[in-house]
Amino acid sequence: MPRPSRFPELVEAAGAEFREHGYDNATLEGISARLGILKGSVYNYVASKEELLLAVVEGPAEALLAQVDALLADSSSGVAVRLRELVRIQVRVFADHYPAAFVYLQRVGRARTPAFARFDEMDRHYLAAVESLLAEGARTGELSLPTDPRIAARAVIGMLDWMQHWFTPRGAAEDAALADELTALILGGLLAGGGVHGLTRSVPAAPRSPGAGAPG
Amino acid sequence: MPRPSRFPELVEAAGAEFREHGYDNATLEGISARLGILKGSVYNYVASKEELLLAVVEGPAEALLAQVDALLADSSSGVAVRLRELVRIQVRVFADHYPAAFVYLQRVGRARTPAFARFDEMDRHYLAAVESLLAEGARTGELSLPTDPRIAARAVIGMLDWMQHWFTPRGAAEDAALADELTALILGGLLAGGGVHGLTRSVPAAPRSPGAGAPG
Amino acid sequence: MPRPSRFPELVEAAGAEFREHGYDNATLEGISARLGILKGSVYNYVASKEELLLAVVEGPAEALLAQVDALLADSSSGVAVRLRELVRIQVRVFADHYPAAFVYLQRVGRARTPAFARFDEMDRHYLAAVESLLAEGARTGELSLPTDPRIAARAVIGMLDWMQHWFTPRGAAEDAALADELTALILGGLLAGGGVHGLTRSVPAAPRSPGAGAPG
Amino acid sequence: MPRPSRFPELVEAAGAEFREHGYDNATLEGISARLGILKGSVYNYVASKEELLLAVVEGPAEALLAQVDALLADSSSGVAVRLRELVRIQVRVFADHYPAAFVYLQRVGRARTPAFARFDEMDRHYLAAVESLLAEGARTGELSLPTDPRIAARAVIGMLDWMQHWFTPRGAAEDAALADELTALILGGLLAGGGVHGLTRSVPAAPRSPGAGAPG
DNA sequence: AATGAATGAGGCTTCATTCAT
DNA sequence: TATGAATGAAGCCTCATTCAT
């Protein structure tokens, strides 16, 4: 009866270690110790530390993007509904793949090697998806964006991605509730009285798209 | 003719290097090379690499917090106005102290040594300030939060802090305009028609505060 | 239908790999991959990497020495003829057992473990054979050595062994022709006019044998 | 009074270690131990082990090539005389820079990294020089080559380079004498009676140049 | 005969830090 | 202030070898 490969264990250990110490500070020593093997033995499973990072992040990230793409393509529901679903999906990813999401976000814009061009690619993909959803809403009149769609997308994404610093899963129901609260915040804003308020649109929003040479 | 101490130069070099490579990957070699000196010479100015990080971040961070505190204490203007000012301040910090802000955010929740307890402290301080501003708005009826104030604060902060990944300064006027667009987004949300919409508050927001043991 | 042992395949793979990367840089991984098996499986055939080296080299080397010994013992032809045959044999070895010869020569004087005392032994054996052939020629008057026989032998051997760096087999006939050209060079030298020339023997050759502690 | 840099010491230690164990088996540990420093300290002098190899070999190799080039250009003496000088130069290099020469020869045709393209380049350079000298001799009628000039050059070079395996320096005078004996051998061959002998040119030397794809 | 996993030793390299000058 | 050299610790990775299955 062949022992099952311990690859999944390894990836999980790596995820935990990356998330706890950060990729750069995490050591193969620490990761392998979690499996009770020596650091050299890790190379029976992967060819490098980087590959381990990829293994941690790739699955969940691809899955997330696939879901987001499906959402975009589904024109059977309105933009607001789909935005709500987007937030729910994102929260679920945090809940289910916490280390992966955390590690991924820690590395965004930090791709130093060709192997991680993939990271930035996924990042652009996600941004484009959200932007396109918001733009669609603006086109249909369902949304009214106070900024360039790209900036609005970045604001939404920032709000969601920052959850890495404070979110703790509490079970599917509570997490979905949290997601919907965030959606309400995004859609309705904070102002009392239905958002009609002098301040809200006081500045004639000179449309503005971020520079190509954005940092990071 | 005695040369003046090159400490400021050093701090700037360190900021640039930290921001480009991340604190962990930045080397004293690289930093000192920017001044045309050798890495050992850095110890004429600071006692450790960590101290350099502190030197980079401390000034701007303290200044930011002081401004934020002043804002909180100033009851002469409404919450929305003060929130707008908060966003403007934050954007200005990014514009004027980009490396510091970037590096600071990269290190949030990553305090490994006692020297950096200060980091987490500042983080909590900032969060508390924003939360208290929002709570005040809810109390006065100026705001209507779809979530727990702490979560709303975290959403706002996330939106702002994520700017590290995309913001590029364009001059005071344009930057202020951008800040105000973001404020509009925060206050008014994305939904057309004044935020009165079935979806916006569809989920009875079970108030919810994040766990004490939040990760990171 | 039982597969035959793949030992010969293994030895060939090892020879190729040793020759391509050098013994030290060659890996069992690379060798075994040529058979489509894993490196651990190699130990079903040999007990160590060194043994593999031995297996690669031993056969051809012993065969070469046997031929050379036979040549020495055969007093039915003159020294020059036998020298020509020696060169032909050597060239044939390069043609037929290229990796073995290459690897062998790469290891000359590099015996680090007892298992390879055999290498140095064979080396001495070969040198002694050539030296004795040349000395015989000098004794019979067929040759006229401008140097100590041992040095002449080393010169001849050097010329031949260096072929590892440039020889490529072209078929029996062409290879034999090349061998005979080299023989002509060894016997007749490069000078025009029958070798009678002031320079040729200008230096009264103080007989000289190499030191026992010769390096390598 | 500044301590002199120990770089020369380091290069010498590296040369000795490379020559004793071979480049691949030599360790920075062993090299640095000869200076009484730790292995990491070596990186104050060079950026890599390879650079150390380069440092060991480069100087003597360039010097040798420069001398050889000068020899080629000097048309004031005959080819035979210049060939004798070539041999003397080569022997002197072995005497004066033994480890460098040894290590160099051990690496010929083994350039794996771009940094060592230089090695193969020097190798080609040397071969071309000798070949051109021999060809000149054939043209002027001073020499009579039984083979293609390139092959004759390789034969001569082989004879000389193989000295790495047996040569031990004995002082300038004795070394020069040895060089001249070898020259006599090259020019006059081994055959008694002035090289006029049936065997010497018995094989009609079908001119033959080595394949471009020569191994190693 | 072959696999998959593990070991253990060692190698190269990096880097913050120290210190005499 | 700055240098040059050294330390020491640690990290990633390689690889021959072992062994249960």
PDB file of C-alpha atoms in Angstrom, chain A residues 18-25 80-81 83-84 88 98 102 105-110 112 123 134 141-148 151-152 154-159 161-170 174-175 177-178 180-197 199-216, chain B residues 18-25 80-81 83-84 88 98 102 105-110 112 123 134 141-148 151-152 154-159 161-170 174-175 177-178 180-197 199-216:
ATOM      1  CA  PHE A  18       5.292  32.044   4.422  1.00  0.00           C
ATOM      2  CA  ARG A  19       2.346  33.696   5.983  1.00  0.00           C
ATOM      3  CA  GLU A  20       3.914  33.757   9.423  1.00  0.00           C
ATOM      4  CA  HIS A  21       7.358  35.036   8.501  1.00  0.00           C
ATOM      5  CA  GLY A  22       6.895  36.401   5.021  1.00  0.00           C
ATOM      6  CA  TYR A  23       8.356  34.678   2.006  1.00  0.00           C
ATOM      7  CA  ASP A  24      11.815  36.103   2.382  1.00  0.00           C
ATOM      8  CA  ASN A  25      12.178  35.307   6.036  1.00  0.00           C
ATOM      9  CA  ALA A  80     -24.838  45.383  -8.304  1.00  0.00           C
ATOM     10  CA  VAL A  81     -25.774  41.776  -7.727  1.00  0.00           C
ATOM     11  CA  LEU A  83     -20.573  43.022  -7.399  1.00  0.00           C
ATOM     12  CA  ARG A  84     -22.074  41.587  -4.265  1.00  0.00           C
ATOM     13  CA  ARG A  88     -18.588  37.233  -1.338  1.00  0.00           C
ATOM     14  CA  TYR A  98      -5.973  32.318   4.092  1.00  0.00           C
ATOM     15  CA  PHE A 102      -2.050  36.540   2.364  1.00  0.00           C
ATOM     16  CA  LEU A 105      -0.933  39.866  -1.620  1.00  0.00           C
ATOM     17  CA  GLN A 106       2.379  40.228   0.115  1.00  0.00           C
ATOM     18  CA  ARG A 107       4.117  39.532  -3.178  1.00  0.00           C
ATOM     19  CA  VAL A 108       2.041  41.639  -5.513  1.00  0.00           C
ATOM     20  CA  GLY A 109       4.235  43.941  -7.507  1.00  0.00           C
ATOM     21  CA  ARG A 110       7.285  42.268  -6.141  1.00  0.00           C
ATOM     22  CA  ARG A 112      11.591  39.701  -9.239  1.00  0.00           C
ATOM     23  CA  ASP A 123      -3.045  40.995 -10.600  1.00  0.00           C
ATOM     24  CA  LEU A 134     -17.824  48.841 -12.834  1.00  0.00           C
ATOM     25  CA  GLY A 141     -26.711  53.548 -15.626  1.00  0.00           C
ATOM     26  CA  GLU A 142     -26.879  51.181 -12.716  1.00  0.00           C
ATOM     27  CA  LEU A 143     -23.777  52.739 -11.193  1.00  0.00           C
ATOM     28  CA  SER A 144     -22.601  56.278 -11.041  1.00  0.00           C
ATOM     29  CA  LEU A 145     -18.868  56.436 -10.529  1.00  0.00           C
ATOM     30  CA  PRO A 146     -17.349  59.493  -8.942  1.00  0.00           C
ATOM     31  CA  THR A 147     -14.008  58.544 -10.466  1.00  0.00           C
ATOM     32  CA  ASP A 148     -12.424  56.926 -13.410  1.00  0.00           C
ATOM     33  CA  ILE A 151      -9.603  54.150  -9.841  1.00  0.00           C
ATOM     34  CA  ALA A 152     -12.917  53.017  -8.495  1.00  0.00           C
ATOM     35  CA  ARG A 154      -8.641  50.043  -7.296  1.00  0.00           C
ATOM     36  CA  ALA A 155     -10.486  51.505  -4.386  1.00  0.00           C
ATOM     37  CA  VAL A 156     -12.774  48.498  -4.180  1.00  0.00           C
ATOM     38  CA  ILE A 157      -9.915  46.090  -4.544  1.00  0.00           C
ATOM     39  CA  GLY A 158      -7.917  47.917  -1.906  1.00  0.00           C
ATOM     40  CA  MET A 159     -10.773  47.636   0.510  1.00  0.00           C
ATOM     41  CA  ASP A 161      -7.375  43.096  -0.272  1.00  0.00           C
ATOM     42  CA  TRP A 162      -6.689  44.947   2.929  1.00  0.00           C
ATOM     43  CA  MET A 163      -8.816  42.353   4.671  1.00  0.00           C
ATOM     44  CA  GLN A 164      -5.639  40.312   4.831  1.00  0.00           C
ATOM     45  CA  HIS A 165      -4.771  42.480   7.812  1.00  0.00           C
ATOM     46  CA  TRP A 166      -7.899  42.079   9.835  1.00  0.00           C
ATOM     47  CA  PHE A 167     -10.212  39.368   8.583  1.00  0.00           C
ATOM     48  CA  THR A 168     -10.724  36.187  10.536  1.00  0.00           C
ATOM     49  CA  PRO A 169     -13.152  33.585   9.254  1.00  0.00           C
ATOM     50  CA  ARG A 170     -16.207  32.855  11.369  1.00  0.00           C
ATOM     51  CA  GLU A 174     -21.297  35.160   9.189  1.00  0.00           C
ATOM     52  CA  ASP A 175     -18.677  35.612   6.497  1.00  0.00           C
ATOM     53  CA  ALA A 177     -23.040  38.660   6.076  1.00  0.00           C
ATOM     54  CA  LEU A 178     -19.791  40.534   6.425  1.00  0.00           C
ATOM     55  CA  ASP A 180     -22.769  41.936   2.168  1.00  0.00           C
ATOM     56  CA  GLU A 181     -22.082  44.707   4.644  1.00  0.00           C
ATOM     57  CA  LEU A 182     -19.001  45.596   2.697  1.00  0.00           C
ATOM     58  CA  THR A 183     -21.011  45.537  -0.481  1.00  0.00           C
ATOM     59  CA  ALA A 184     -23.500  47.912   1.060  1.00  0.00           C
ATOM     60  CA  LEU A 185     -20.656  50.203   1.976  1.00  0.00           C
ATOM     61  CA  ILE A 186     -19.283  50.131  -1.521  1.00  0.00           C
ATOM     62  CA  LEU A 187     -22.588  50.710  -3.196  1.00  0.00           C
ATOM     63  CA  GLY A 188     -24.205  53.102  -0.797  1.00  0.00           C
ATOM     64  CA  GLY A 189     -21.331  54.923   0.833  1.00  0.00           C
ATOM     65  CA  LEU A 190     -21.258  56.184   4.376  1.00  0.00           C
ATOM     66  CA  LEU A 191     -23.285  59.286   4.135  1.00  0.00           C
ATOM     67  CA  ALA A 192     -26.689  59.352   5.711  1.00  0.00           C
ATOM     68  CA  GLY A 193     -29.684  60.340   3.628  1.00  0.00           C
ATOM     69  CA  GLY A 194     -29.042  58.430   0.459  1.00  0.00           C
ATOM     70  CA  GLY A 195     -25.767  59.935  -0.481  1.00  0.00           C
ATOM     71  CA  VAL A 196     -27.292  63.152  -1.661  1.00  0.00           C
ATOM     72  CA  HIS A 197     -25.096  65.641   0.019  1.00  0.00           C
ATOM     73  CA  LEU A 199     -19.865  67.231  -0.232  1.00  0.00           C
ATOM     74  CA  THR A 200     -20.279  64.060  -2.115  1.00  0.00           C
ATOM     75  CA  ARG A 201     -19.826  65.414  -5.558  1.00  0.00           C
ATOM     76  CA  SER A 202     -18.542  68.816  -4.703  1.00  0.00           C
ATOM     77  CA  VAL A 203     -15.374  68.426  -6.646  1.00  0.00           C
ATOM     78  CA  PRO A 204     -16.010  68.292 -10.351  1.00  0.00           C
ATOM     79  CA  ALA A 205     -14.295  65.020 -10.890  1.00  0.00           C
ATOM     80  CA  ALA A 206     -11.692  65.645 -13.534  1.00  0.00           C
ATOM     81  CA  PRO A 207     -11.445  62.121 -14.889  1.00  0.00           C
ATOM     82  CA  ARG A 208      -8.069  60.799 -14.134  1.00  0.00           C
ATOM     83  CA  SER A 209      -6.443  57.547 -14.849  1.00  0.00           C
ATOM     84  CA  PRO A 210      -3.405  56.342 -12.949  1.00  0.00           C
ATOM     85  CA  GLY A 211       0.002  56.622 -14.576  1.00  0.00           C
ATOM     86  CA  ALA A 212       1.404  53.671 -16.396  1.00  0.00           C
ATOM     87  CA  GLY A 213       4.464  53.839 -14.230  1.00  0.00           C
ATOM     88  CA  ALA A 214       2.580  53.178 -11.040  1.00  0.00           C
ATOM     89  CA  PRO A 215       4.938  52.014  -8.302  1.00  0.00           C
ATOM     90  CA  GLY A 216       5.400  48.520  -7.097  1.00  0.00           C
TER      91      GLY A 216
ATOM     92  CA  PHE B  18      13.770  49.638   1.161  1.00  0.00           C
ATOM     93  CA  ARG B  19      11.005  50.633  -1.135  1.00  0.00           C
ATOM     94  CA  GLU B  20      12.643  49.119  -4.181  1.00  0.00           C
ATOM     95  CA  HIS B  21      13.667  45.791  -2.720  1.00  0.00           C
ATOM     96  CA  GLY B  22      11.642  45.530   0.457  1.00  0.00           C
ATOM     97  CA  TYR B  23      13.242  45.825   3.851  1.00  0.00           C
ATOM     98  CA  ASP B  24      14.402  42.242   4.024  1.00  0.00           C
ATOM     99  CA  ASN B  25      15.985  42.188   0.625  1.00  0.00           C
ATOM    100  CA  ALA B  80     -17.731  64.553   6.311  1.00  0.00           C
ATOM    101  CA  VAL B  81     -15.504  67.547   5.907  1.00  0.00           C
ATOM    102  CA  LEU B  83     -13.107  62.814   6.504  1.00  0.00           C
ATOM    103  CA  ARG B  84     -12.360  64.603   3.293  1.00  0.00           C
ATOM    104  CA  ARG B  88      -6.312  64.570   1.497  1.00  0.00           C
ATOM    105  CA  TYR B  98       6.426  57.877  -0.825  1.00  0.00           C
ATOM    106  CA  PHE B 102       5.369  52.321   1.216  1.00  0.00           C
ATOM    107  CA  LEU B 105       2.767  49.647   4.991  1.00  0.00           C
ATOM    108  CA  GLN B 106       4.945  46.778   3.937  1.00  0.00           C
ATOM    109  CA  ARG B 107       5.882  46.251   7.544  1.00  0.00           C
ATOM    110  CA  VAL B 108       2.456  46.541   9.126  1.00  0.00           C
ATOM    111  CA  GLY B 109       1.758  43.580  11.329  1.00  0.00           C
ATOM    112  CA  ARG B 110       5.235  42.338  10.834  1.00  0.00           C
ATOM    113  CA  ARG B 112       9.338  41.063  14.944  1.00  0.00           C
ATOM    114  CA  ASP B 123      -1.211  51.309  13.311  1.00  0.00           C
ATOM    115  CA  LEU B 134     -16.847  57.445  11.822  1.00  0.00           C
ATOM    116  CA  GLY B 141     -26.497  61.270  12.338  1.00  0.00           C
ATOM    117  CA  GLU B 142     -24.248  62.693   9.680  1.00  0.00           C
ATOM    118  CA  LEU B 143     -23.178  59.223   8.640  1.00  0.00           C
ATOM    119  CA  SER B 144     -25.073  56.027   8.369  1.00  0.00           C
ATOM    120  CA  LEU B 145     -22.752  53.059   8.596  1.00  0.00           C
ATOM    121  CA  PRO B 146     -23.797  49.798   7.061  1.00  0.00           C
ATOM    122  CA  THR B 147     -21.292  48.033   9.307  1.00  0.00           C
ATOM    123  CA  ASP B 148     -19.645  48.164  12.646  1.00  0.00           C
ATOM    124  CA  ILE B 151     -15.065  47.533   9.991  1.00  0.00           C
ATOM    125  CA  ALA B 152     -16.025  50.651   8.136  1.00  0.00           C
ATOM    126  CA  ARG B 154     -10.848  49.261   8.100  1.00  0.00           C
ATOM    127  CA  ALA B 155     -12.550  49.430   4.756  1.00  0.00           C
ATOM    128  CA  VAL B 156     -11.694  53.087   4.382  1.00  0.00           C
ATOM    129  CA  ILE B 157      -8.135  52.553   5.529  1.00  0.00           C
ATOM    130  CA  GLY B 158      -7.745  49.636   3.162  1.00  0.00           C
ATOM    131  CA  MET B 159      -8.861  51.729   0.273  1.00  0.00           C
ATOM    132  CA  ASP B 161      -3.441  52.214   2.123  1.00  0.00           C
ATOM    133  CA  TRP B 162      -3.766  50.187  -1.031  1.00  0.00           C
ATOM    134  CA  MET B 163      -2.812  53.307  -2.923  1.00  0.00           C
ATOM    135  CA  GLN B 164       0.755  52.246  -2.282  1.00  0.00           C
ATOM    136  CA  HIS B 165       0.257  49.910  -5.211  1.00  0.00           C
ATOM    137  CA  TRP B 166      -0.983  52.363  -7.755  1.00  0.00           C
ATOM    138  CA  PHE B 167      -0.656  55.967  -6.735  1.00  0.00           C
ATOM    139  CA  THR B 168       1.811  58.251  -8.474  1.00  0.00           C
ATOM    140  CA  PRO B 169       1.989  61.892  -7.456  1.00  0.00           C
ATOM    141  CA  ARG B 170       1.004  64.457 -10.062  1.00  0.00           C
ATOM    142  CA  GLU B 174      -4.342  66.980  -9.154  1.00  0.00           C
ATOM    143  CA  ASP B 175      -3.583  64.961  -6.049  1.00  0.00           C
ATOM    144  CA  ALA B 177      -8.703  66.307  -6.786  1.00  0.00           C
ATOM    145  CA  LEU B 178      -8.008  62.602  -6.651  1.00  0.00           C
ATOM    146  CA  ASP B 180     -11.771  64.295  -3.204  1.00  0.00           C
ATOM    147  CA  GLU B 181     -12.939  61.772  -5.746  1.00  0.00           C
ATOM    148  CA  LEU B 182     -12.063  59.041  -3.334  1.00  0.00           C
ATOM    149  CA  THR B 183     -13.898  60.875  -0.616  1.00  0.00           C
ATOM    150  CA  ALA B 184     -16.934  61.048  -2.824  1.00  0.00           C
ATOM    151  CA  LEU B 185     -16.703  57.354  -3.373  1.00  0.00           C
ATOM    152  CA  ILE B 186     -16.481  56.671   0.325  1.00  0.00           C
ATOM    153  CA  LEU B 187     -19.332  58.915   1.245  1.00  0.00           C
ATOM    154  CA  GLY B 188     -21.677  58.346  -1.648  1.00  0.00           C
ATOM    155  CA  GLY B 189     -20.912  54.866  -2.832  1.00  0.00           C
ATOM    156  CA  LEU B 190     -21.126  53.675  -6.375  1.00  0.00           C
ATOM    157  CA  LEU B 191     -24.803  53.209  -6.848  1.00  0.00           C
ATOM    158  CA  ALA B 192     -26.689  55.563  -9.074  1.00  0.00           C
ATOM    159  CA  GLY B 193     -29.769  57.330  -7.784  1.00  0.00           C
ATOM    160  CA  GLY B 194     -28.620  58.419  -4.347  1.00  0.00           C
ATOM    161  CA  GLY B 195     -27.899  55.087  -2.869  1.00  0.00           C
ATOM    162  CA  VAL B 196     -31.525  54.259  -2.339  1.00  0.00           C
ATOM    163  CA  HIS B 197     -31.672  50.815  -3.753  1.00  0.00           C
ATOM    164  CA  LEU B 199     -29.603  45.869  -2.613  1.00  0.00           C
ATOM    165  CA  THR B 200     -27.805  48.436  -0.582  1.00  0.00           C
ATOM    166  CA  ARG B 201     -29.233  47.561   2.763  1.00  0.00           C
ATOM    167  CA  SER B 202     -30.827  44.276   1.893  1.00  0.00           C
ATOM    168  CA  VAL B 203     -28.887  42.362   4.441  1.00  0.00           C
ATOM    169  CA  PRO B 204     -29.841  43.351   7.950  1.00  0.00           C
ATOM    170  CA  ALA B 205     -26.381  44.191   9.073  1.00  0.00           C
ATOM    171  CA  ALA B 206     -25.723  42.073  12.093  1.00  0.00           C
ATOM    172  CA  PRO B 207     -23.183  44.296  13.810  1.00  0.00           C
ATOM    173  CA  ARG B 208     -19.912  42.611  13.930  1.00  0.00           C
ATOM    174  CA  SER B 209     -16.502  43.455  15.238  1.00  0.00           C
ATOM    175  CA  PRO B 210     -13.396  41.700  14.145  1.00  0.00           C
ATOM    176  CA  GLY B 211     -11.769  39.142  16.419  1.00  0.00           C
ATOM    177  CA  ALA B 212      -9.039  40.268  18.735  1.00  0.00           C
ATOM    178  CA  GLY B 213      -6.750  37.672  17.312  1.00  0.00           C
ATOM    179  CA  ALA B 214      -6.882  39.033  13.798  1.00  0.00           C
ATOM    180  CA  PRO B 215      -3.974  37.776  11.797  1.00  0.00           C
ATOM    181  CA  GLY B 216      -1.008  39.729  10.644  1.00  0.00           C
TER     182      GLY B 216
END
